[in-house]
């Protein structure tokens, strides 16, 4: 009966059958076809970046393409690094590396350590050095002639074949980019499509950035965020969510020199190494499709598992986004369950480390449970005060303890010394008996609107259908030497549940139906 009711409910929200989407025109600023991904996991703030390829194309970006490039050959691969030494810019320029050759040979024949250096678009010069002091560089520049000058640059990049520097980049216009002739560039155990830019974006160490089309970027994201063995329709839903999230997340790392990072802070991305046929098929089948609300790309957040009910955005962050509303996770049957036990002594040590002074820790209290069942406030009660943490800080507060951050905020305290009751209901029509002790109650209807009922032990469901009712506040307090949390789900719980999406797909729902269920009131558009 419950499954039948859920099926009726979802049918009122999504339209069964094939996907029907509109096409809209957007500017390049609104829809990003190329993304710059900072490879923070392995190549951020490093002294060198290693390329395994024995043939490497090197150049710089101009109008979205690799320009003024040259092909380098090596027996063992290349090392991109930087130098904090002083150099001499000879003042000898040529519009291409090939045309610089004669001048380069002349300086080498004169006994100088001379190397080609990219200076600006279509402008190459000869650098001599490096020198350990400015005086050495100044004296050498004077010996060469009036056109030469001493140089110390925090943007200078070196490209080496073994121990020999074969090329340098020192430009205010661009950092060097590299790619393998076959389009897949190897960097040790990682391989990437597109191009790799190596930059000193903060004037210090190197960071590698993968410059890649959004669609090919998703080839690596989707299988890193969702198991490739899952249902194809779930993978398609993941592809659309990830594509949309990419659009709204772009520029979050602008200060670091790129759009997104390759970790959970943005989206997991492991490059070609983690690609799979199923995930690639899902990306290709949904090419260019994003989720929009009132014509704008949504913040398409997703989590591994909701634990039975997704949460509204304001219960996790700040803004109440109309398309991120709580909904029952109808088909999540494989989501995670977990328990964590903490000793009050360990919490006391943690509070001290965080410079939170409340005296001797006496108890831990949970309160303000959201309508989705998630803890909104957790309070540490001490002999001389108390300290309350709220929303997602509850998850991350325990990160330094064994086991790390909490899996979710969808949990109860199983060994509470005192607690009040709570209840949650999923119903479609008729009446429902509710203990008056649970009043006031939150209610949410099929349109996602929330309200409050209070002082009534029996209520009738209106024609719109109340889909969830739960107690507005729950208090659980433990005064023991330890306390245990038992939880459901994994992640913040807002937007699409990945386990839930796979459950929908197993029950015959298409990716557009899945997306329109988890993201209230959205449309899908082709770009």
Short mmCIF file of C-alpha atoms in Angstrom, two decimals:
data_model
loop_
_atom_site.label_atom_id
_atom_site.label_comp_id
_atom_site.label_asym_id
_atom_site.label_seq_id
_atom_site.Cartn_x
_atom_site.Cartn_y
_atom_site.Cartn_z
CA UNK A 1 0.00 0.00 0.00
CA UNK A 2 2.84 2.38 0.91
CA UNK A 3 4.66 1.72 -2.37
CA UNK A 4 1.45 2.29 -4.32
CA UNK A 5 0.91 5.63 -2.57
CA UNK A 6 4.48 6.68 -3.33
CA UNK A 7 4.00 5.76 -6.98
CA UNK A 8 0.86 7.88 -7.17
CA UNK A 9 2.70 10.76 -5.56
CA UNK A 10 5.63 10.75 -7.96
CA UNK A 11 3.29 10.44 -10.93
CA UNK A 12 1.81 13.78 -9.96
CA UNK A 13 5.22 15.42 -10.16
CA UNK A 14 6.90 13.88 -13.21
CA UNK A 15 5.52 12.89 -16.56
CA UNK A 16 6.05 9.31 -17.60
CA UNK A 17 7.44 8.50 -21.01
CA UNK A 18 10.28 9.84 -23.13
CA UNK A 19 12.21 12.99 -22.32
CA UNK A 20 10.99 16.24 -23.86
CA UNK A 21 13.30 19.23 -23.47
CA UNK A 22 13.59 22.67 -24.96
CA UNK A 23 16.62 24.33 -26.51
CA UNK A 24 17.73 27.75 -25.29
CA UNK A 25 20.44 30.16 -26.36
CA UNK A 26 22.93 31.11 -23.66
CA UNK A 27 26.07 33.19 -23.71
CA UNK A 28 29.49 31.73 -23.12
CA UNK A 29 29.43 33.31 -19.67
CA UNK A 30 26.28 31.36 -18.80
CA UNK A 31 27.22 27.99 -20.25
CA UNK A 32 30.79 26.82 -19.93
CA UNK A 33 31.95 24.47 -22.67
CA UNK A 34 35.51 24.31 -21.34
CA UNK A 35 36.45 23.92 -17.70
CA UNK A 36 39.74 24.50 -15.88
CA UNK A 37 40.17 21.83 -13.22
CA UNK A 38 42.86 22.30 -10.58
CA UNK A 39 44.49 18.93 -9.98
CA UNK A 40 44.79 19.51 -6.25
CA UNK A 41 44.91 15.86 -5.24
CA UNK A 42 48.42 15.30 -6.63
CA UNK A 43 49.66 18.40 -8.41
CA UNK A 44 48.97 21.49 -6.27
CA UNK A 45 51.73 23.56 -4.66
CA UNK A 46 54.47 21.24 -5.93
CA UNK A 47 58.04 21.95 -7.02
CA UNK A 48 57.83 19.84 -10.18
CA UNK A 49 55.21 18.20 -12.39
CA UNK A 50 56.24 15.01 -14.14
CA UNK A 51 55.00 14.04 -17.60
CA UNK A 52 55.46 10.40 -18.60
CA UNK A 53 54.96 10.93 -22.33
CA UNK A 54 58.14 10.82 -24.44
CA UNK A 55 56.57 13.12 -27.01
CA UNK A 56 54.92 16.25 -25.69
CA UNK A 57 53.39 19.24 -27.42
CA UNK A 58 54.05 22.52 -25.62
CA UNK A 59 52.55 25.95 -26.25
CA UNK A 60 50.12 28.43 -24.75
CA UNK A 61 46.38 29.05 -24.97
CA UNK A 62 45.00 31.54 -27.45
CA UNK A 63 41.28 31.81 -28.26
CA UNK A 64 40.68 28.51 -26.52
CA UNK A 65 43.26 26.57 -28.55
CA UNK A 66 46.91 25.59 -28.13
CA UNK A 67 48.89 28.19 -30.09
CA UNK A 68 52.51 28.74 -31.17
CA UNK A 69 53.36 25.26 -30.06
CA UNK A 70 56.36 23.01 -30.51
CA UNK A 71 56.77 19.25 -30.25
CA UNK A 72 59.33 18.04 -27.71
CA UNK A 73 60.97 14.62 -27.71
CA UNK A 74 62.54 12.82 -24.77
CA UNK A 75 63.80 9.37 -23.89
CA UNK A 76 62.28 9.37 -20.43
CA UNK A 77 59.57 12.05 -20.21
CA UNK A 78 59.62 15.67 -19.10
CA UNK A 79 59.80 17.62 -15.88
CA UNK A 80 58.10 20.99 -15.55
CA UNK A 81 59.50 23.10 -12.76
CA UNK A 82 60.42 26.66 -11.88
CA UNK A 83 63.48 28.63 -10.91
CA UNK A 84 64.11 31.36 -8.36
CA UNK A 85 67.48 32.20 -9.91
CA UNK A 86 68.36 35.30 -11.88
CA UNK A 87 68.55 35.26 -15.68
CA UNK A 88 69.52 37.58 -18.49
CA UNK A 89 67.00 38.42 -21.16
CA UNK A 90 69.27 39.00 -24.16
CA UNK A 91 66.73 41.22 -25.89
CA UNK A 92 66.95 39.02 -28.95
CA UNK A 93 63.42 38.29 -30.17
CA UNK A 94 61.74 36.20 -32.87
CA UNK A 95 58.05 35.55 -33.68
CA UNK A 96 58.47 31.78 -33.37
CA UNK A 97 60.72 29.26 -31.73
CA UNK A 98 62.06 28.07 -35.09
CA UNK A 99 63.14 31.57 -36.12
CA UNK A 100 64.94 32.00 -32.80
CA UNK A 101 67.28 29.12 -33.58
CA UNK A 102 70.16 31.05 -35.13
CA UNK A 103 70.40 33.53 -32.26
CA UNK A 104 70.18 30.72 -29.73
CA UNK A 105 73.05 28.87 -31.40
CA UNK A 106 75.15 32.03 -31.50
CA UNK A 107 74.89 32.55 -27.73
CA UNK A 108 75.65 28.90 -27.06
CA UNK A 109 78.71 29.05 -29.34
CA UNK A 110 79.86 32.09 -27.37
CA UNK A 111 79.93 29.95 -24.23
CA UNK A 112 76.70 31.05 -22.59
CA UNK A 113 74.11 28.73 -21.07
CA UNK A 114 71.31 29.86 -23.36
CA UNK A 115 67.75 28.61 -23.64
CA UNK A 116 64.67 29.62 -25.63
CA UNK A 117 62.03 31.42 -23.57
CA UNK A 118 58.43 32.25 -24.45
CA UNK A 119 57.85 35.91 -23.61
CA UNK A 120 54.50 36.88 -25.15
CA UNK A 121 52.19 35.65 -27.91
CA UNK A 122 54.35 35.08 -31.01
CA UNK A 123 57.39 36.46 -29.22
CA UNK A 124 60.29 34.26 -28.21
CA UNK A 125 63.61 35.35 -26.77
CA UNK A 126 66.88 33.90 -25.45
CA UNK A 127 67.47 33.66 -21.70
CA UNK A 128 70.95 33.14 -20.27
CA UNK A 129 71.65 31.76 -16.80
CA UNK A 130 70.62 31.16 -14.15
CA UNK A 131 72.66 33.08 -11.65
CA UNK A 132 72.55 32.92 -7.89
CA UNK A 133 72.75 36.69 -7.44
CA UNK A 134 71.39 39.80 -9.13
CA UNK A 135 74.92 41.20 -9.57
CA UNK A 136 76.02 38.22 -11.64
CA UNK A 137 73.02 38.67 -13.93
CA UNK A 138 73.58 42.45 -14.19
CA UNK A 139 77.27 42.02 -15.04
CA UNK A 140 76.49 39.39 -17.68
CA UNK A 141 73.79 41.60 -19.21
CA UNK A 142 76.30 44.48 -19.41
CA UNK A 143 78.81 42.24 -21.17
CA UNK A 144 76.22 41.17 -23.75
CA UNK A 145 75.09 44.70 -24.68
CA UNK A 146 72.57 47.44 -24.10
CA UNK A 147 69.60 45.33 -25.22
CA UNK A 148 70.14 42.76 -22.44
CA UNK A 149 68.65 43.01 -18.94
CA UNK A 150 68.72 41.10 -15.69
CA UNK A 151 65.52 39.17 -14.89
CA UNK A 152 64.00 37.71 -11.73
CA UNK A 153 60.46 36.41 -12.25
CA UNK A 154 57.91 34.67 -10.08
CA UNK A 155 56.15 33.45 -13.23
CA UNK A 156 59.14 31.71 -14.80
CA UNK A 157 58.52 28.05 -15.73
CA UNK A 158 61.15 25.55 -16.87
CA UNK A 159 60.72 22.43 -19.02
CA UNK A 160 63.45 19.83 -18.64
CA UNK A 161 64.42 16.63 -20.41
CA UNK A 162 66.21 14.84 -17.61
CA UNK A 163 68.49 17.38 -15.93
CA UNK A 164 68.72 19.68 -18.95
CA UNK A 165 66.34 22.65 -19.26
CA UNK A 166 65.19 22.69 -22.89
CA UNK A 167 62.67 25.52 -22.78
CA UNK A 168 61.42 28.29 -20.52
CA UNK A 169 58.22 30.33 -20.19
CA UNK A 170 58.23 33.79 -18.63
CA UNK A 171 55.15 35.70 -19.68
CA UNK A 172 52.55 37.94 -18.08
CA UNK A 173 50.05 36.74 -20.71
CA UNK A 174 50.03 32.98 -20.30
CA UNK A 175 51.40 29.92 -18.58
CA UNK A 176 52.54 26.95 -20.68
CA UNK A 177 50.16 24.17 -21.68
CA UNK A 178 51.05 20.62 -22.63
CA UNK A 179 49.37 17.66 -24.26
CA UNK A 180 50.27 14.33 -25.77
CA UNK A 181 49.80 14.00 -29.56
CA UNK A 182 47.22 11.24 -28.95
CA UNK A 183 45.10 13.56 -26.79
CA UNK A 184 45.66 11.71 -23.49
CA UNK A 185 48.48 13.05 -21.37
CA UNK A 186 50.14 10.80 -18.80
CA UNK A 187 51.29 12.19 -15.46
CA UNK A 188 52.50 9.17 -13.55
CA UNK A 189 49.54 7.00 -12.54
CA UNK A 190 47.05 9.66 -13.69
CA UNK A 191 46.05 10.33 -17.29
CA UNK A 192 44.02 13.25 -18.57
CA UNK A 193 42.22 14.30 -21.71
CA UNK A 194 42.55 17.86 -22.97
CA UNK A 195 45.55 19.99 -22.04
CA UNK A 196 47.59 20.42 -18.87
CA UNK A 197 48.58 23.92 -17.85
CA UNK A 198 51.35 24.39 -15.31
CA UNK A 199 51.27 27.73 -13.55
CA UNK A 200 52.65 29.63 -10.60
CA UNK A 201 49.27 31.22 -9.93
CA UNK A 202 50.23 32.71 -6.59
CA UNK A 203 53.85 33.43 -7.55
CA UNK A 204 55.12 30.43 -5.62
CA UNK A 205 55.08 26.70 -6.37
CA UNK A 206 53.46 24.97 -9.34
CA UNK A 207 49.90 23.77 -9.75
CA UNK A 208 48.73 21.67 -12.70
CA UNK A 209 45.37 22.55 -14.26
CA UNK A 210 43.47 20.30 -16.66
CA UNK A 211 41.92 22.44 -19.42
CA UNK A 212 39.21 20.22 -20.86
CA UNK A 213 35.77 20.31 -22.47
CA UNK A 214 32.91 19.99 -20.01
CA UNK A 215 31.66 16.78 -21.62
CA UNK A 216 35.04 15.03 -21.45
CA UNK A 217 35.49 16.30 -17.90
CA UNK A 218 32.24 14.52 -17.04
CA UNK A 219 33.66 11.28 -18.45
CA UNK A 220 35.91 11.30 -15.38
CA UNK A 221 33.46 12.81 -12.89
CA UNK A 222 30.45 10.53 -13.30
CA UNK A 223 32.24 7.21 -12.55
CA UNK A 224 34.12 8.88 -9.69
CA UNK A 225 30.85 10.05 -8.10
CA UNK A 226 28.61 7.05 -8.84
CA UNK A 227 29.47 3.34 -9.38
CA UNK A 228 29.53 2.56 -13.10
CA UNK A 229 27.79 -0.76 -12.45
CA UNK A 230 24.61 1.07 -11.42
CA UNK A 231 21.56 1.51 -13.61
CA UNK A 232 22.10 3.53 -16.79
CA UNK A 233 19.20 5.89 -16.03
CA UNK A 234 20.74 6.67 -12.65
CA UNK A 235 24.08 7.36 -14.35
CA UNK A 236 22.31 9.68 -16.79
CA UNK A 237 20.72 11.55 -13.89
CA UNK A 238 24.16 11.81 -12.30
CA UNK A 239 25.60 13.15 -15.56
CA UNK A 240 22.97 15.91 -15.77
CA UNK A 241 23.38 16.81 -12.10
CA UNK A 242 27.17 16.95 -12.44
CA UNK A 243 26.98 18.98 -15.68
CA UNK A 244 24.60 21.46 -14.07
CA UNK A 245 26.66 21.66 -10.89
CA UNK A 246 29.72 22.40 -13.03
CA UNK A 247 27.96 25.41 -14.52
CA UNK A 248 26.93 26.92 -11.20
CA UNK A 249 30.14 26.02 -9.38
CA UNK A 250 32.51 27.49 -11.99
CA UNK A 251 34.91 30.12 -10.73
CA UNK A 252 34.83 29.03 -7.11
CA UNK A 253 38.64 28.60 -7.34
CA UNK A 254 39.28 31.68 -9.47
CA UNK A 255 41.76 33.05 -6.93
CA UNK A 256 43.82 29.87 -7.35
CA UNK A 257 43.84 30.10 -11.15
CA UNK A 258 41.13 27.61 -12.12
CA UNK A 259 37.37 26.99 -12.08
CA UNK A 260 36.99 23.81 -10.02
CA UNK A 261 39.16 21.41 -8.06
CA UNK A 262 39.31 17.64 -8.51
CA UNK A 263 38.19 16.71 -4.98
CA UNK A 264 34.99 16.50 -2.95
CA UNK A 265 35.08 20.26 -2.40
CA UNK A 266 33.78 20.46 -5.99
CA UNK A 267 33.39 17.06 -7.68
CA UNK A 268 35.59 13.97 -7.60
CA UNK A 269 37.59 13.78 -10.82
CA UNK A 270 40.29 11.19 -11.53
CA UNK A 271 40.73 11.78 -15.24
CA UNK A 272 40.92 8.99 -17.81
CA UNK A 273 42.16 6.58 -15.13
CA UNK A 274 38.65 6.10 -13.76
CA UNK A 275 36.56 6.34 -16.93
CA UNK A 276 34.13 3.56 -17.80
CA UNK A 277 32.02 2.63 -20.82
CA UNK A 278 28.71 2.92 -18.94
CA UNK A 279 29.48 6.35 -17.51
CA UNK A 280 30.70 7.63 -20.87
CA UNK A 281 27.49 6.35 -22.47
CA UNK A 282 25.44 8.22 -19.84
CA UNK A 283 27.33 11.45 -20.50
CA UNK A 284 27.00 11.12 -24.27
CA UNK A 285 23.29 10.26 -24.04
CA UNK A 286 22.61 13.45 -22.08
CA UNK A 287 25.08 15.71 -23.88
CA UNK A 288 24.51 19.38 -23.10
CA UNK A 289 21.44 18.80 -20.91
CA UNK A 290 21.26 20.84 -17.70
CA UNK A 291 18.59 21.39 -15.04
CA UNK A 292 17.14 24.90 -14.80
CA UNK A 293 14.68 26.75 -12.60
CA UNK A 294 13.11 29.89 -14.07
CA UNK A 295 15.60 29.69 -16.92
CA UNK A 296 18.74 29.56 -14.76
CA UNK A 297 20.97 26.59 -14.06
CA UNK A 298 20.30 25.25 -10.58
CA UNK A 299 22.76 24.41 -7.84
CA UNK A 300 22.35 20.70 -8.50
CA UNK A 301 23.68 19.34 -5.22
CA UNK A 302 23.62 15.61 -4.61
CA UNK A 303 24.59 13.20 -1.87
CA UNK A 304 25.38 9.50 -1.60
CA UNK A 305 22.38 8.56 0.54
CA UNK A 306 19.62 10.54 2.23
CA UNK A 307 18.69 7.85 4.73
CA UNK A 308 15.06 7.93 3.65
CA UNK A 309 14.29 11.63 3.28
CA UNK A 310 16.18 14.46 1.59
CA UNK A 311 16.58 17.83 3.29
CA UNK A 312 15.77 21.41 2.32
CA UNK A 313 18.70 23.68 1.51
CA UNK A 314 18.16 26.13 4.41
CA UNK A 315 18.51 23.30 6.91
CA UNK A 316 22.05 22.68 5.68
CA UNK A 317 23.27 26.04 4.39
CA UNK A 318 21.48 29.41 4.50
CA UNK A 319 19.34 30.12 1.45
CA UNK A 320 15.96 28.44 0.97
CA UNK A 321 16.20 27.47 -2.70
CA UNK A 322 12.80 26.59 -4.19
CA UNK A 323 14.10 23.59 -6.10
CA UNK A 324 15.95 22.05 -3.13
CA UNK A 325 12.99 20.94 -1.02
CA UNK A 326 12.66 17.94 1.27
CA UNK A 327 11.13 14.88 -0.37
CA UNK A 328 10.78 11.29 0.82
CA UNK A 329 13.43 9.09 -0.77
CA UNK A 330 10.97 6.60 -2.18
CA UNK A 331 13.28 3.89 -3.48
CA UNK A 332 16.44 4.24 -1.42
CA UNK A 333 16.92 0.72 -0.12
CA UNK A 334 20.71 0.43 -0.27
CA UNK A 335 21.70 3.57 1.64
CA UNK A 336 24.21 3.47 4.44
CA UNK A 337 23.49 2.92 8.14
CA UNK A 338 26.13 3.68 10.73
CA UNK A 339 26.91 4.01 14.44
CA UNK A 340 29.55 6.03 16.27
CA UNK A 341 30.38 5.89 19.98
CA UNK A 342 32.20 8.76 21.67
CA UNK A 343 33.71 9.06 25.14
CA UNK A 344 32.96 12.30 27.00
CA UNK A 345 36.69 12.50 27.86
CA UNK A 346 37.58 12.57 24.16
CA UNK A 347 34.97 15.27 23.53
CA UNK A 348 36.41 17.30 26.42
CA UNK A 349 39.86 17.07 24.85
CA UNK A 350 38.43 18.12 21.50
CA UNK A 351 36.65 21.11 23.02
CA UNK A 352 39.88 22.20 24.71
CA UNK A 353 41.78 21.89 21.40
CA UNK A 354 39.15 24.12 19.78
CA UNK A 355 39.50 26.60 22.67
CA UNK A 356 35.87 26.12 23.72
CA UNK A 357 35.68 26.72 27.49
CA UNK A 358 32.57 25.42 29.24
CA UNK A 359 34.15 23.84 32.34
CA UNK A 360 33.75 20.14 33.01
CA UNK A 361 31.70 18.48 30.28
CA UNK A 362 28.54 17.04 31.83
CA UNK A 363 26.31 16.01 28.95
CA UNK A 364 25.67 16.09 25.21
CA UNK A 365 22.25 17.08 23.90
CA UNK A 366 20.56 16.82 20.50
CA UNK A 367 17.76 19.23 19.61
CA UNK A 368 15.86 20.92 16.82
CA UNK A 369 15.36 18.02 14.47
CA UNK A 370 14.30 19.14 10.97
CA UNK A 371 11.23 17.77 9.24
CA UNK A 372 13.52 15.41 7.34
CA UNK A 373 14.80 13.92 10.61
CA UNK A 374 18.19 15.66 10.68
CA UNK A 375 19.74 17.10 13.81
CA UNK A 376 19.86 20.89 13.55
CA UNK A 377 21.61 21.62 16.86
CA UNK A 378 23.98 19.69 19.11
CA UNK A 379 24.85 21.19 22.49
CA UNK A 380 27.74 20.38 24.83
CA UNK A 381 26.68 21.19 28.40
CA UNK A 382 29.43 22.00 30.91
CA UNK A 383 29.73 23.01 34.53
CA UNK A 384 30.29 26.67 33.62
CA UNK A 385 28.43 27.06 30.34
CA UNK A 386 27.44 25.34 27.12
CA UNK A 387 28.42 25.38 23.46
CA UNK A 388 26.05 24.68 20.56
CA UNK A 389 27.00 23.71 17.03
CA UNK A 390 24.49 23.76 14.19
CA UNK A 391 23.76 22.35 10.75
CA UNK A 392 26.78 20.96 8.84
CA UNK A 393 29.23 21.90 11.59
CA UNK A 394 27.69 18.99 13.48
CA UNK A 395 29.11 16.61 10.86
CA UNK A 396 32.56 18.16 10.64
CA UNK A 397 33.06 18.88 14.35
CA UNK A 398 34.28 15.32 14.98
CA UNK A 399 36.65 15.20 11.98
CA UNK A 400 39.84 14.99 14.07
CA UNK A 401 38.59 12.00 16.10
CA UNK A 402 38.96 8.37 14.96
CA UNK A 403 36.38 7.74 12.26
CA UNK A 404 36.43 11.35 11.07
CA UNK A 405 33.37 13.46 10.32
CA UNK A 406 29.90 12.02 10.85
CA UNK A 407 28.38 10.34 7.82
CA UNK A 408 25.23 12.46 8.07
CA UNK A 409 23.05 14.43 10.49
CA UNK A 410 20.24 11.91 10.16
CA UNK A 411 20.86 10.20 13.51
CA UNK A 412 19.52 9.58 17.00
CA UNK A 413 21.23 9.06 20.34
CA UNK A 414 20.59 5.42 21.23
CA UNK A 415 21.73 5.60 24.86
CA UNK A 416 20.19 8.93 25.77
CA UNK A 417 19.56 9.46 29.48
CA UNK A 418 16.47 11.52 28.65
CA UNK A 419 14.58 11.96 25.40
CA UNK A 420 11.26 12.99 23.92
CA UNK A 421 9.43 11.00 21.29
CA UNK A 422 9.38 11.82 17.62
CA UNK A 423 7.42 10.51 14.69
CA UNK A 424 7.39 10.89 10.94
CA UNK A 425 4.60 9.94 8.56
CA UNK A 426 4.23 9.56 4.81
CA UNK A 427 0.57 9.65 3.80
CA UNK A 428 -1.54 10.57 0.78
CA UNK A 429 -5.17 11.01 1.85
CA UNK A 430 -7.63 10.27 4.62
CA UNK A 431 -6.92 10.86 8.28
CA UNK A 432 -4.02 10.05 10.56
CA UNK A 433 -3.98 9.75 14.34
CA UNK A 434 -1.09 11.57 15.98
CA UNK A 435 -0.32 11.82 19.66
CA UNK A 436 -0.96 15.36 20.91
CA UNK A 437 2.31 15.09 22.83
CA UNK A 438 4.12 15.49 19.52
CA UNK A 439 2.53 18.85 18.71
CA UNK A 440 3.54 21.20 17.17
CA UNK A 441 4.03 19.30 13.93
CA UNK A 442 5.66 20.17 10.64
CA UNK A 443 3.68 19.28 7.52
CA UNK A 444 4.74 19.33 3.91
CA UNK A 445 2.43 18.94 0.95
CA UNK A 446 3.03 17.57 -2.53
CA UNK A 447 4.00 21.01 -3.85
CA UNK A 448 6.80 21.23 -1.29
CA UNK A 449 5.10 23.88 0.87
CA UNK A 450 5.66 23.54 4.61
CA UNK A 451 3.45 24.61 7.48
CA UNK A 452 2.71 23.80 11.11
CA UNK A 453 -0.07 21.92 12.90
CA UNK A 454 -0.43 22.17 16.65
CA UNK A 455 -2.77 21.03 19.39
CA UNK A 456 -4.60 18.44 17.28
CA UNK A 457 -4.47 14.71 17.75
CA UNK A 458 -6.36 13.99 14.51
CA UNK A 459 -5.94 15.86 11.25
CA UNK A 460 -7.29 15.39 7.75
CA UNK A 461 -5.11 15.47 4.65
CA UNK A 462 -6.19 18.00 2.06
CA UNK A 463 -6.60 17.30 -1.65
CA UNK A 464 -3.04 18.40 -2.38
CA UNK A 465 -1.85 15.59 -0.15
CA UNK A 466 0.29 15.95 2.92
CA UNK A 467 3.35 13.83 2.30
CA UNK A 468 5.29 14.25 5.52
CA UNK A 469 4.56 15.00 9.14
CA UNK A 470 7.16 15.03 11.88
CA UNK A 471 7.73 16.49 15.31
CA UNK A 472 9.15 20.01 15.25
CA UNK A 473 11.68 19.44 18.01
CA UNK A 474 13.32 16.43 19.59
CA UNK A 475 15.55 16.54 22.64
CA UNK A 476 17.89 13.67 23.47
CA UNK A 477 20.48 14.09 26.18
CA UNK A 478 23.21 11.76 27.42
CA UNK A 479 24.91 12.22 30.77
CA UNK A 480 26.90 9.00 30.65
CA UNK A 481 30.63 8.49 30.17
CA UNK A 482 29.95 7.61 26.54
CA UNK A 483 27.19 8.28 24.03
CA UNK A 484 26.29 6.47 20.82
CA UNK A 485 24.86 7.96 17.64
CA UNK A 486 22.99 5.70 15.23
CA UNK A 487 22.45 7.19 11.82
CA UNK A 488 21.21 6.70 8.28
CA UNK A 489 22.50 8.09 5.04
CA UNK A 490 25.74 9.64 3.89
CA UNK A 491 26.34 13.27 2.99
CA UNK A 492 24.48 16.54 3.45
CA UNK A 493 21.21 15.06 2.17
CA UNK A 494 20.19 17.93 -0.13
CA UNK A 495 19.13 17.38 -3.74
CA UNK A 496 19.51 14.05 -5.51
CA UNK A 497 20.25 10.95 -3.47
CA UNK A 498 22.51 8.72 -5.54
CA UNK A 499 21.35 5.50 -3.89
CA UNK A 500 17.79 6.72 -4.23
CA UNK A 501 18.30 7.56 -7.92
CA UNK A 502 19.54 4.04 -8.55
CA UNK A 503 16.47 2.70 -6.76
CA UNK A 504 14.22 4.81 -8.99
CA UNK A 505 16.01 3.49 -12.08
CA UNK A 506 15.57 -0.09 -10.93
CA UNK A 507 11.86 0.58 -10.66
CA UNK A 508 11.63 1.73 -14.25
CA UNK A 509 11.91 5.50 -13.95
CA UNK A 510 13.79 7.51 -16.58
CA UNK A 511 16.54 9.99 -15.75
CA UNK A 512 14.33 13.03 -16.38
CA UNK A 513 11.72 11.68 -13.95
CA UNK A 514 14.41 11.08 -11.34
CA UNK A 515 15.76 14.60 -11.67
CA UNK A 516 12.36 16.27 -11.61
CA UNK A 517 11.50 14.37 -8.46
CA UNK A 518 14.58 15.34 -6.48
CA UNK A 519 14.77 18.92 -7.80
CA UNK A 520 11.36 20.52 -7.28
CA UNK A 521 9.89 22.49 -10.17
CA UNK A 522 12.84 22.23 -12.55
CA UNK A 523 12.99 21.86 -16.32
CA UNK A 524 15.67 20.26 -18.45
CA UNK A 525 17.25 22.24 -21.26
CA UNK A 526 19.59 21.33 -24.11
CA UNK A 527 22.62 23.56 -24.62
#
